[in-house]
Amino acid sequence: MESILTLAAANLLSPPVLFFFLGALAGFARSDLSLPDAVAKGLSLYLLLAIGFKGGVAAQAHGLTPDFARAIGLGLALSLAMPLLAYGLVRAVAAVDRVTAAGIAAHYGSISIVTFVAAMDFAEASGLAPGRYLAAVAAIMETPGIVAALFLAARGAGAGPRLSPHLLRDVFLNGSIVLLVGAFAIGLITGDAGMKRLDLFVNGLFAGVLCLFLLEMGLVAARRLTGGAQLRPALVACGLVLPLIGAALGLGGAMLLQIGAADAAVLMTLGASASYIAAPAAIRIALPEADPGVYLPLSIGVTFPFNIAIGVPLYAGVAVAMIP
Amino acid sequence: MKTHTLRKVEIIIEAPILRQVEALLAASGIHVFTVLEAREGRGIAGRWNDAHMVDGMDQRMVVAVAPPESVAQAAEAIAQLFERYPGVMFFSDVEVIRPERF
């Protein structure tokens, strides 16, 4: 327990998390602090490129190891389980309508790449050494949960033909997924030689860019919570319980598959995280009737801050305590 | 200077359905248009902004000028799209000096 608290304190006082809080405070105080739209999108692209490339280089160095394969299996299982659990929970606890529940399920079935980056950053700073191939697992986990949630919606009475080839193309070719997978492939092809040429870019600048991006995420989270959010206490509770359920499933799966503590900590975070890039775009196309005033603030305003501030060190601490 | 009267349609929609709107314009014979990023505003659901990385809520404004019959045909098709998706359309008569460009 002491170890978890120490990790939590270290995380709360780390520059990325403090920049997140700074952004959130500025947002709540209605400061005019903002990043230009193009800069925010550029930072997001940089993070995807860097994490994908580093993952590809690591995968090339180690190959498709049993650890990597087990992580992919667990990631896929989490992606399919989380939408079902999220859907059931928000329907039962918060009496959310069927379509909005499916929208929420898509967000919790998919993952947050920045939460993943924060978990990797935290694990490495804490002396754990998670496999960088987990970037590929994160990419794999982006879409199955969204598709599973759309199946849930299509099951509902009066649902229209929502799983068109056009929609599936939009889901699978979402820009963030294309860049993450593409950068992973480039890392895989170029390996260490490629890393020598990009080292300063993908490693040297990484921590600073993450801080800037989290500053922006703090602003966005505050804006989502103050700008017409329709979150009842039961929904907020769901936004706090769902990541814990995802992390618990990740822990159980990791123990079952004999995945090491470092990888388990990151996989728990992936299971706990909720999307705010790939899922919203897909849901606005497929389920425009789902209420964005519910699923966006829940994902960005509740689950994301919880994971960044408390979840990431909590999951790492529990993984280290439970997995020898 | 001689001018010609055409119809202008301005359509504000969320970014994910931009391609569908463009396809409906093309199917109505409207191949010339401009897409602008809408920054922020207030609608019946309250204030909205571009929300940066959250692609699903980005708003776009499509501006097209075309003969009245093409605009009417596009409007009918896009109105059907608006039965499921949020969005607004505005129409007006405009004067242009080179009608062959539309």
Coordinates of C-alpha atoms in Angstrom, one line a residue:
Chain A
M1 CA 0.0 0.0 0.0
E2 CA 2.8 2.3 0.9
S3 CA 4.3 1.7 -2.5
I4 CA 1.1 2.6 -4.3
L5 CA 0.8 5.8 -2.3
T6 CA 4.4 6.7 -3.1
L7 CA 3.8 6.0 -6.8
A8 CA 0.6 8.1 -6.6
A9 CA 2.4 11.0 -5.0
A10 CA 5.2 10.9 -7.5
N11 CA 2.7 10.8 -10.3
L12 CA 0.7 13.7 -9.0
L13 CA 3.8 15.8 -8.8
S14 CA 5.2 14.8 -12.2
P15 CA 5.4 17.6 -14.8
P16 CA 2.8 16.0 -17.3
V17 CA 0.1 15.7 -14.6
L18 CA 0.8 19.1 -13.2
F19 CA 0.5 20.6 -16.7
F20 CA -2.8 18.7 -17.0
F21 CA -4.1 20.3 -13.8
L22 CA -2.8 23.7 -15.0
G23 CA -4.9 23.4 -18.1
A24 CA -7.9 22.2 -16.2
L25 CA -7.6 25.1 -13.7
A26 CA -7.3 27.6 -16.5
G27 CA -10.3 26.1 -18.2
F28 CA -12.5 26.2 -15.1
A29 CA -11.3 29.8 -14.4
R30 CA -12.3 30.7 -18.0
S31 CA -8.8 31.9 -18.8
D32 CA -8.1 32.7 -22.4
L33 CA -5.2 30.3 -22.4
S34 CA -5.6 28.0 -25.4
L35 CA -3.4 26.2 -27.9
P36 CA -4.1 27.0 -31.6
D37 CA -6.1 24.2 -33.1
A38 CA -3.4 23.3 -35.6
V39 CA -0.8 23.1 -32.8
A40 CA -3.0 20.8 -30.7
K41 CA -3.6 18.5 -33.6
G42 CA 0.1 18.6 -34.5
L43 CA 1.0 17.6 -30.9
S44 CA -1.4 14.7 -31.1
L45 CA 0.1 13.6 -34.4
Y46 CA 3.6 13.8 -32.9
L47 CA 2.7 11.6 -29.9
L48 CA 1.1 9.0 -32.2
L49 CA 4.1 9.0 -34.5
A50 CA 6.7 8.8 -31.7
I51 CA 4.9 6.1 -29.7
G52 CA 4.2 4.0 -32.9
F53 CA 7.7 4.3 -34.1
K54 CA 9.3 3.4 -30.8
G55 CA 7.0 0.5 -30.6
G56 CA 7.9 -0.7 -34.1
V57 CA 11.6 -0.5 -33.3
A58 CA 11.1 -2.5 -30.1
A59 CA 9.1 -5.1 -31.9
Q60 CA 11.8 -5.4 -34.6
A61 CA 14.4 -5.9 -31.9
H62 CA 12.5 -8.6 -30.0
G63 CA 10.2 -10.2 -32.7
L64 CA 6.8 -11.6 -32.0
T65 CA 7.6 -12.9 -28.5
P66 CA 5.2 -14.9 -26.4
D67 CA 4.8 -11.8 -24.2
F68 CA 3.8 -9.7 -27.2
A69 CA 1.3 -12.4 -28.4
R70 CA -0.2 -12.7 -24.9
A71 CA -0.6 -8.9 -24.7
I72 CA -2.4 -8.8 -28.0
G73 CA -4.7 -11.6 -26.9
L74 CA -5.5 -9.8 -23.6
G75 CA -5.9 -6.5 -25.4
L76 CA -8.5 -7.9 -27.8
A77 CA -10.4 -9.6 -25.0
L78 CA -10.6 -6.3 -23.1
S79 CA -11.8 -4.5 -26.2
L80 CA -14.6 -6.9 -26.6
A81 CA -15.5 -7.2 -22.9
M82 CA -15.5 -3.5 -22.0
P83 CA -18.3 -2.3 -24.3
L84 CA -20.6 -5.0 -23.0
L85 CA -19.8 -4.1 -19.4
A86 CA -20.1 -0.4 -20.0
Y87 CA -23.4 -0.8 -21.8
G88 CA -24.8 -3.0 -19.1
L89 CA -23.6 -0.7 -16.3
V90 CA -24.8 2.6 -17.6
R91 CA -28.2 1.0 -18.5
A92 CA -28.6 -0.5 -15.1
V93 CA -27.2 2.2 -12.9
A94 CA -27.8 5.4 -14.7
A95 CA -30.9 4.4 -16.8
V96 CA -29.3 5.8 -19.9
D97 CA -31.2 5.3 -23.1
R98 CA -30.1 2.4 -25.3
V99 CA -28.4 4.4 -28.1
T100 CA -26.5 6.7 -25.7
A101 CA -25.5 3.7 -23.8
A102 CA -24.1 2.2 -27.0
G103 CA -22.2 5.5 -27.6
I104 CA -20.7 5.3 -24.1
A105 CA -19.8 1.6 -24.7
A106 CA -17.9 2.5 -27.8
H107 CA -15.8 5.0 -25.9
Y108 CA -15.0 2.6 -23.1
G109 CA -14.4 -0.3 -25.5
S110 CA -11.8 1.8 -27.4
I111 CA -8.8 3.3 -25.7
S112 CA -7.1 6.7 -25.0
I113 CA -3.7 6.8 -26.6
V114 CA -2.6 9.7 -24.3
T115 CA -3.5 7.7 -21.2
F116 CA -1.5 4.9 -22.7
V117 CA 1.5 7.3 -23.3
A118 CA 1.1 8.6 -19.7
A119 CA 1.1 5.0 -18.4
M120 CA 4.2 4.1 -20.4
D121 CA 6.0 7.3 -19.3
F122 CA 5.0 6.6 -15.7
A123 CA 6.1 3.0 -15.8
E124 CA 9.4 3.8 -17.3
A125 CA 10.0 6.6 -14.8
S126 CA 9.2 4.2 -12.0
G127 CA 11.8 1.7 -13.0
L128 CA 9.4 -0.7 -14.6
A129 CA 10.2 -1.7 -18.2
P130 CA 7.0 -2.4 -20.1
G131 CA 7.4 -3.7 -23.6
R132 CA 7.3 -1.0 -26.2
Y133 CA 5.5 -3.4 -28.5
L134 CA 2.4 -2.4 -26.3
A135 CA 2.0 0.5 -28.8
A136 CA 0.9 -2.2 -31.3
V137 CA -1.5 -3.6 -28.7
A138 CA -2.9 -0.1 -28.2
A139 CA -3.5 0.4 -31.9
I140 CA -5.2 -3.0 -32.1
M141 CA -7.5 -2.0 -29.2
E142 CA -8.6 1.2 -30.9
T143 CA -11.4 -0.2 -33.1
P144 CA -12.9 -3.6 -31.9
G145 CA -14.7 -2.0 -29.0
I146 CA -16.3 0.6 -31.3
V147 CA -17.5 -2.1 -33.7
A148 CA -18.8 -4.2 -30.7
A149 CA -20.7 -1.2 -29.4
L150 CA -22.3 -0.6 -32.8
F151 CA -23.4 -4.2 -32.8
L152 CA -25.0 -3.5 -29.5
A153 CA -26.8 -0.5 -30.9
A154 CA -27.9 -2.4 -34.0
R155 CA -29.5 -5.0 -31.7
G156 CA -31.8 -2.3 -30.3
A157 CA -35.3 -2.0 -31.5
G158 CA -35.8 0.3 -34.5
A159 CA -32.1 0.4 -35.2
G160 CA -31.2 1.2 -38.8
P161 CA -28.5 -0.3 -40.9
R162 CA -25.6 1.2 -39.0
L163 CA -22.7 -1.0 -39.9
S164 CA -22.2 0.0 -43.5
P165 CA -18.8 -0.6 -45.3
H166 CA -18.5 3.2 -45.5
L167 CA -18.8 3.5 -41.7
L168 CA -16.4 0.6 -41.0
R169 CA -13.9 2.2 -43.4
D170 CA -14.1 5.4 -41.4
V171 CA -13.7 3.6 -38.1
F172 CA -10.7 1.5 -39.3
L173 CA -9.0 4.3 -41.3
N174 CA -9.4 7.0 -38.6
G175 CA -6.3 9.2 -38.9
S176 CA -5.0 8.4 -35.5
I177 CA -5.1 4.7 -36.1
V178 CA -3.5 5.1 -39.6
L179 CA -0.6 7.1 -38.1
L180 CA -0.1 4.9 -35.1
V181 CA 0.0 1.7 -37.2
G182 CA 1.9 3.3 -40.0
A183 CA 4.6 4.6 -37.6
F184 CA 4.8 1.2 -36.0
A185 CA 5.4 -0.4 -39.4
I186 CA 8.1 2.2 -40.2
G187 CA 9.8 1.5 -36.9
L188 CA 9.5 -2.2 -37.6
I189 CA 11.1 -1.8 -41.0
T190 CA 13.9 0.6 -40.1
G191 CA 14.7 -0.8 -36.6
D192 CA 17.7 0.5 -34.7
A193 CA 19.2 2.3 -37.8
G194 CA 16.0 4.3 -38.0
M195 CA 16.0 5.0 -34.3
K196 CA 19.5 6.4 -34.5
R197 CA 18.3 9.0 -37.0
L198 CA 15.1 9.9 -35.2
D199 CA 16.3 9.5 -31.6
L200 CA 16.3 13.2 -30.8
F201 CA 12.9 13.7 -32.3
V202 CA 11.0 10.7 -30.9
N203 CA 12.8 10.5 -27.5
G204 CA 14.4 13.9 -26.8
L205 CA 11.3 16.0 -27.4
F206 CA 8.8 13.5 -26.1
A207 CA 8.4 14.6 -22.5
G208 CA 8.0 18.2 -23.3
V209 CA 5.4 17.6 -26.0
L210 CA 3.5 15.3 -23.6
C211 CA 3.4 18.2 -21.1
L212 CA 2.1 20.6 -23.7
F213 CA -0.5 18.1 -24.9
L214 CA -1.7 17.4 -21.4
L215 CA -2.1 21.1 -20.8
E216 CA -4.4 21.2 -23.8
M217 CA -6.2 18.1 -22.5
G218 CA -6.8 19.8 -19.2
L219 CA -8.4 22.8 -21.0
V220 CA -10.5 20.4 -23.1
A221 CA -11.6 18.4 -20.0
A222 CA -12.6 21.6 -18.2
R223 CA -14.5 22.9 -21.3
R224 CA -16.4 19.6 -21.6
L225 CA -17.4 19.6 -18.0
T226 CA -18.6 23.3 -18.0
G227 CA -20.0 23.4 -21.5
G228 CA -23.4 21.8 -21.3
A229 CA -22.4 18.5 -19.8
Q230 CA -25.4 16.4 -18.7
L231 CA -23.7 14.2 -16.1
R232 CA -25.9 13.0 -13.2
P233 CA -24.1 11.6 -10.1
A234 CA -24.9 8.0 -11.2
L235 CA -23.2 8.7 -14.5
V236 CA -20.2 10.2 -12.9
A237 CA -20.0 7.1 -10.7
C238 CA -20.0 5.0 -13.8
G239 CA -17.2 7.1 -15.2
L240 CA -15.1 6.3 -12.1
V241 CA -16.1 2.6 -11.7
L242 CA -15.7 1.6 -15.4
P243 CA -11.9 2.3 -15.4
L244 CA -11.6 0.3 -12.2
I245 CA -13.5 -2.6 -13.8
G246 CA -11.3 -2.4 -17.0
A247 CA -8.2 -2.4 -14.9
A248 CA -9.4 -5.3 -12.8
L249 CA -10.2 -7.3 -15.9
G250 CA -6.7 -6.4 -17.2
L251 CA -5.1 -7.6 -14.0
G252 CA -7.1 -10.8 -14.0
G253 CA -6.2 -11.5 -17.6
A254 CA -2.6 -10.7 -17.0
M255 CA -2.4 -13.1 -14.1
L256 CA -4.2 -15.8 -16.1
L257 CA -1.8 -15.4 -19.0
Q258 CA 1.3 -14.9 -16.9
I259 CA 2.1 -11.5 -18.2
G260 CA 4.7 -9.6 -16.2
A261 CA 3.9 -6.7 -13.9
A262 CA 5.3 -3.9 -16.1
D263 CA 3.2 -5.0 -19.1
A264 CA 0.2 -5.7 -16.9
A265 CA 0.3 -2.2 -15.5
V266 CA 0.0 -0.7 -19.0
L267 CA -2.6 -3.3 -20.1
M268 CA -4.7 -2.5 -17.1
T269 CA -4.5 1.2 -18.0
L270 CA -5.5 0.4 -21.6
G271 CA -8.5 -1.5 -20.2
A272 CA -9.3 1.4 -18.0
S273 CA -9.0 4.1 -20.5
A274 CA -11.8 5.6 -22.7
S275 CA -11.4 7.0 -26.2
Y276 CA -11.9 10.6 -27.1
I277 CA -10.7 10.7 -30.7
A278 CA -11.6 7.6 -32.6
A279 CA -14.8 6.8 -30.9
P280 CA -16.5 10.3 -31.0
A281 CA -16.0 10.5 -34.7
A282 CA -17.4 7.1 -35.3
I283 CA -20.3 7.6 -33.0
R284 CA -21.3 10.9 -34.5
I285 CA -21.6 9.1 -37.9
A286 CA -23.1 5.9 -36.8
L287 CA -25.3 7.0 -33.8
P288 CA -26.1 10.7 -34.2
E289 CA -29.0 10.1 -31.8
A290 CA -26.6 9.2 -28.9
D291 CA -26.2 12.2 -26.7
P292 CA -22.6 13.7 -26.9
G293 CA -23.5 15.8 -23.8
V294 CA -23.2 12.5 -21.9
Y295 CA -20.5 10.4 -23.5
L296 CA -17.9 13.2 -24.2
P297 CA -17.8 14.7 -20.7
L298 CA -17.9 11.2 -19.2
S299 CA -14.8 10.1 -21.2
I300 CA -12.8 13.4 -21.3
G301 CA -14.0 15.1 -18.1
V302 CA -14.3 12.2 -15.7
T303 CA -12.4 9.0 -16.8
F304 CA -9.4 10.7 -18.4
P305 CA -8.5 12.9 -15.4
F306 CA -9.2 10.0 -13.0
N307 CA -6.8 7.8 -15.0
I308 CA -4.1 10.4 -15.4
A309 CA -4.1 11.5 -11.8
I310 CA -5.0 8.4 -9.8
G311 CA -5.5 5.4 -12.1
V312 CA -2.1 5.2 -13.8
P313 CA -0.1 4.9 -10.5
L314 CA -2.8 2.9 -8.9
Y315 CA -2.8 0.2 -11.6
A316 CA 1.0 0.2 -11.6
G317 CA 1.1 -0.2 -7.8
V318 CA -1.5 -3.0 -7.9
A319 CA 0.2 -4.8 -10.7
V320 CA 3.6 -4.7 -8.9
A321 CA 1.9 -5.9 -5.7
M322 CA -0.1 -8.7 -7.2
I323 CA 2.2 -10.0 -9.9
P324 CA 5.6 -11.3 -8.7
Chain B
M1 CA -21.0 45.5 -65.1
K2 CA -23.4 42.8 -66.0
T3 CA -24.3 40.3 -63.2
H4 CA -26.2 37.1 -63.1
T5 CA -28.4 35.8 -60.3
L6 CA -27.7 32.4 -58.7
R7 CA -28.6 30.7 -55.4
K8 CA -26.1 30.4 -52.6
V9 CA -26.4 27.6 -50.0
E10 CA -24.5 27.7 -46.7
I11 CA -24.5 24.4 -44.7
I12 CA -23.1 24.0 -41.2
I13 CA -22.5 20.4 -40.2
E14 CA -20.3 18.2 -38.1
A15 CA -17.0 17.2 -39.7
P16 CA -17.7 13.4 -39.9
I17 CA -20.6 13.9 -42.3
L18 CA -18.8 16.4 -44.6
R19 CA -18.1 13.7 -47.2
Q20 CA -21.7 12.7 -47.3
V21 CA -22.8 16.3 -47.9
E22 CA -20.2 16.7 -50.6
A23 CA -21.5 13.6 -52.3
L24 CA -25.0 14.9 -52.2
L25 CA -23.9 18.2 -53.7
A26 CA -22.1 16.4 -56.5
A27 CA -25.2 14.2 -57.1
S28 CA -27.2 17.5 -57.5
G29 CA -24.7 18.8 -60.1
I30 CA -22.9 21.1 -57.7
H31 CA -19.1 20.5 -58.1
V32 CA -17.9 24.0 -57.0
F33 CA -17.9 24.7 -53.3
T34 CA -15.8 25.9 -50.4
V35 CA -15.4 24.3 -46.9
L36 CA -14.6 26.5 -43.9
E37 CA -13.8 25.5 -40.3
A38 CA -16.4 26.8 -38.0
R39 CA -14.7 27.8 -34.7
E40 CA -17.5 28.2 -32.2
G41 CA -21.0 29.3 -31.7
R42 CA -24.3 28.8 -29.8
G43 CA -27.1 26.5 -31.0
I44 CA -30.3 25.1 -29.6
A45 CA -28.2 22.6 -27.5
G46 CA -26.0 25.4 -26.1
R47 CA -22.6 26.7 -26.8
W48 CA -20.2 24.6 -28.9
N49 CA -16.6 25.0 -29.9
D50 CA -14.2 23.1 -32.1
A51 CA -13.1 20.9 -29.1
H52 CA -9.7 20.5 -30.8
M53 CA -8.7 16.8 -31.0
V54 CA -12.2 15.6 -30.6
D55 CA -12.9 15.1 -34.3
G56 CA -16.5 14.1 -33.9
M57 CA -17.6 17.6 -32.8
D58 CA -15.6 19.7 -35.2
Q59 CA -17.9 21.8 -37.3
R60 CA -17.6 22.7 -41.0
M61 CA -19.4 25.2 -43.1
V62 CA -19.9 24.4 -46.8
V63 CA -20.6 27.3 -49.1
A64 CA -21.8 26.6 -52.6
V65 CA -23.2 28.8 -55.4
A66 CA -25.2 27.2 -58.2
P67 CA -28.3 27.4 -60.4
P68 CA -31.5 27.5 -58.4
E69 CA -32.6 24.0 -59.6
S70 CA -29.4 22.4 -58.5
V71 CA -29.5 24.1 -55.1
A72 CA -33.2 23.0 -54.6
Q73 CA -32.3 19.4 -55.5
A74 CA -29.3 19.4 -53.1
A75 CA -31.4 21.0 -50.3
E76 CA -34.0 18.2 -50.6
A77 CA -31.3 15.5 -50.2
I78 CA -29.5 17.2 -47.4
A79 CA -32.7 17.9 -45.6
Q80 CA -33.2 14.1 -45.4
L81 CA -29.7 13.8 -44.0
F82 CA -30.7 16.3 -41.3
E83 CA -33.4 13.9 -40.1
R84 CA -30.7 12.0 -38.4
Y85 CA -27.7 14.4 -38.2
P86 CA -27.5 17.9 -36.7
G87 CA -27.0 20.7 -39.1
V88 CA -28.4 23.9 -40.6
M89 CA -28.8 25.3 -44.1
F90 CA -29.3 28.9 -45.3
F91 CA -30.3 30.0 -48.8
S92 CA -30.0 33.3 -50.5
D93 CA -29.9 34.9 -53.9
V94 CA -26.5 36.2 -55.0
E95 CA -25.1 38.1 -57.9
V96 CA -22.1 36.7 -59.8
I97 CA -20.2 38.1 -62.7
R98 CA -19.0 34.8 -64.2
P99 CA -21.9 32.3 -64.1
E100 CA -19.9 29.8 -66.2
R101 CA -17.7 29.2 -63.1
F102 CA -20.6 27.6 -61.2

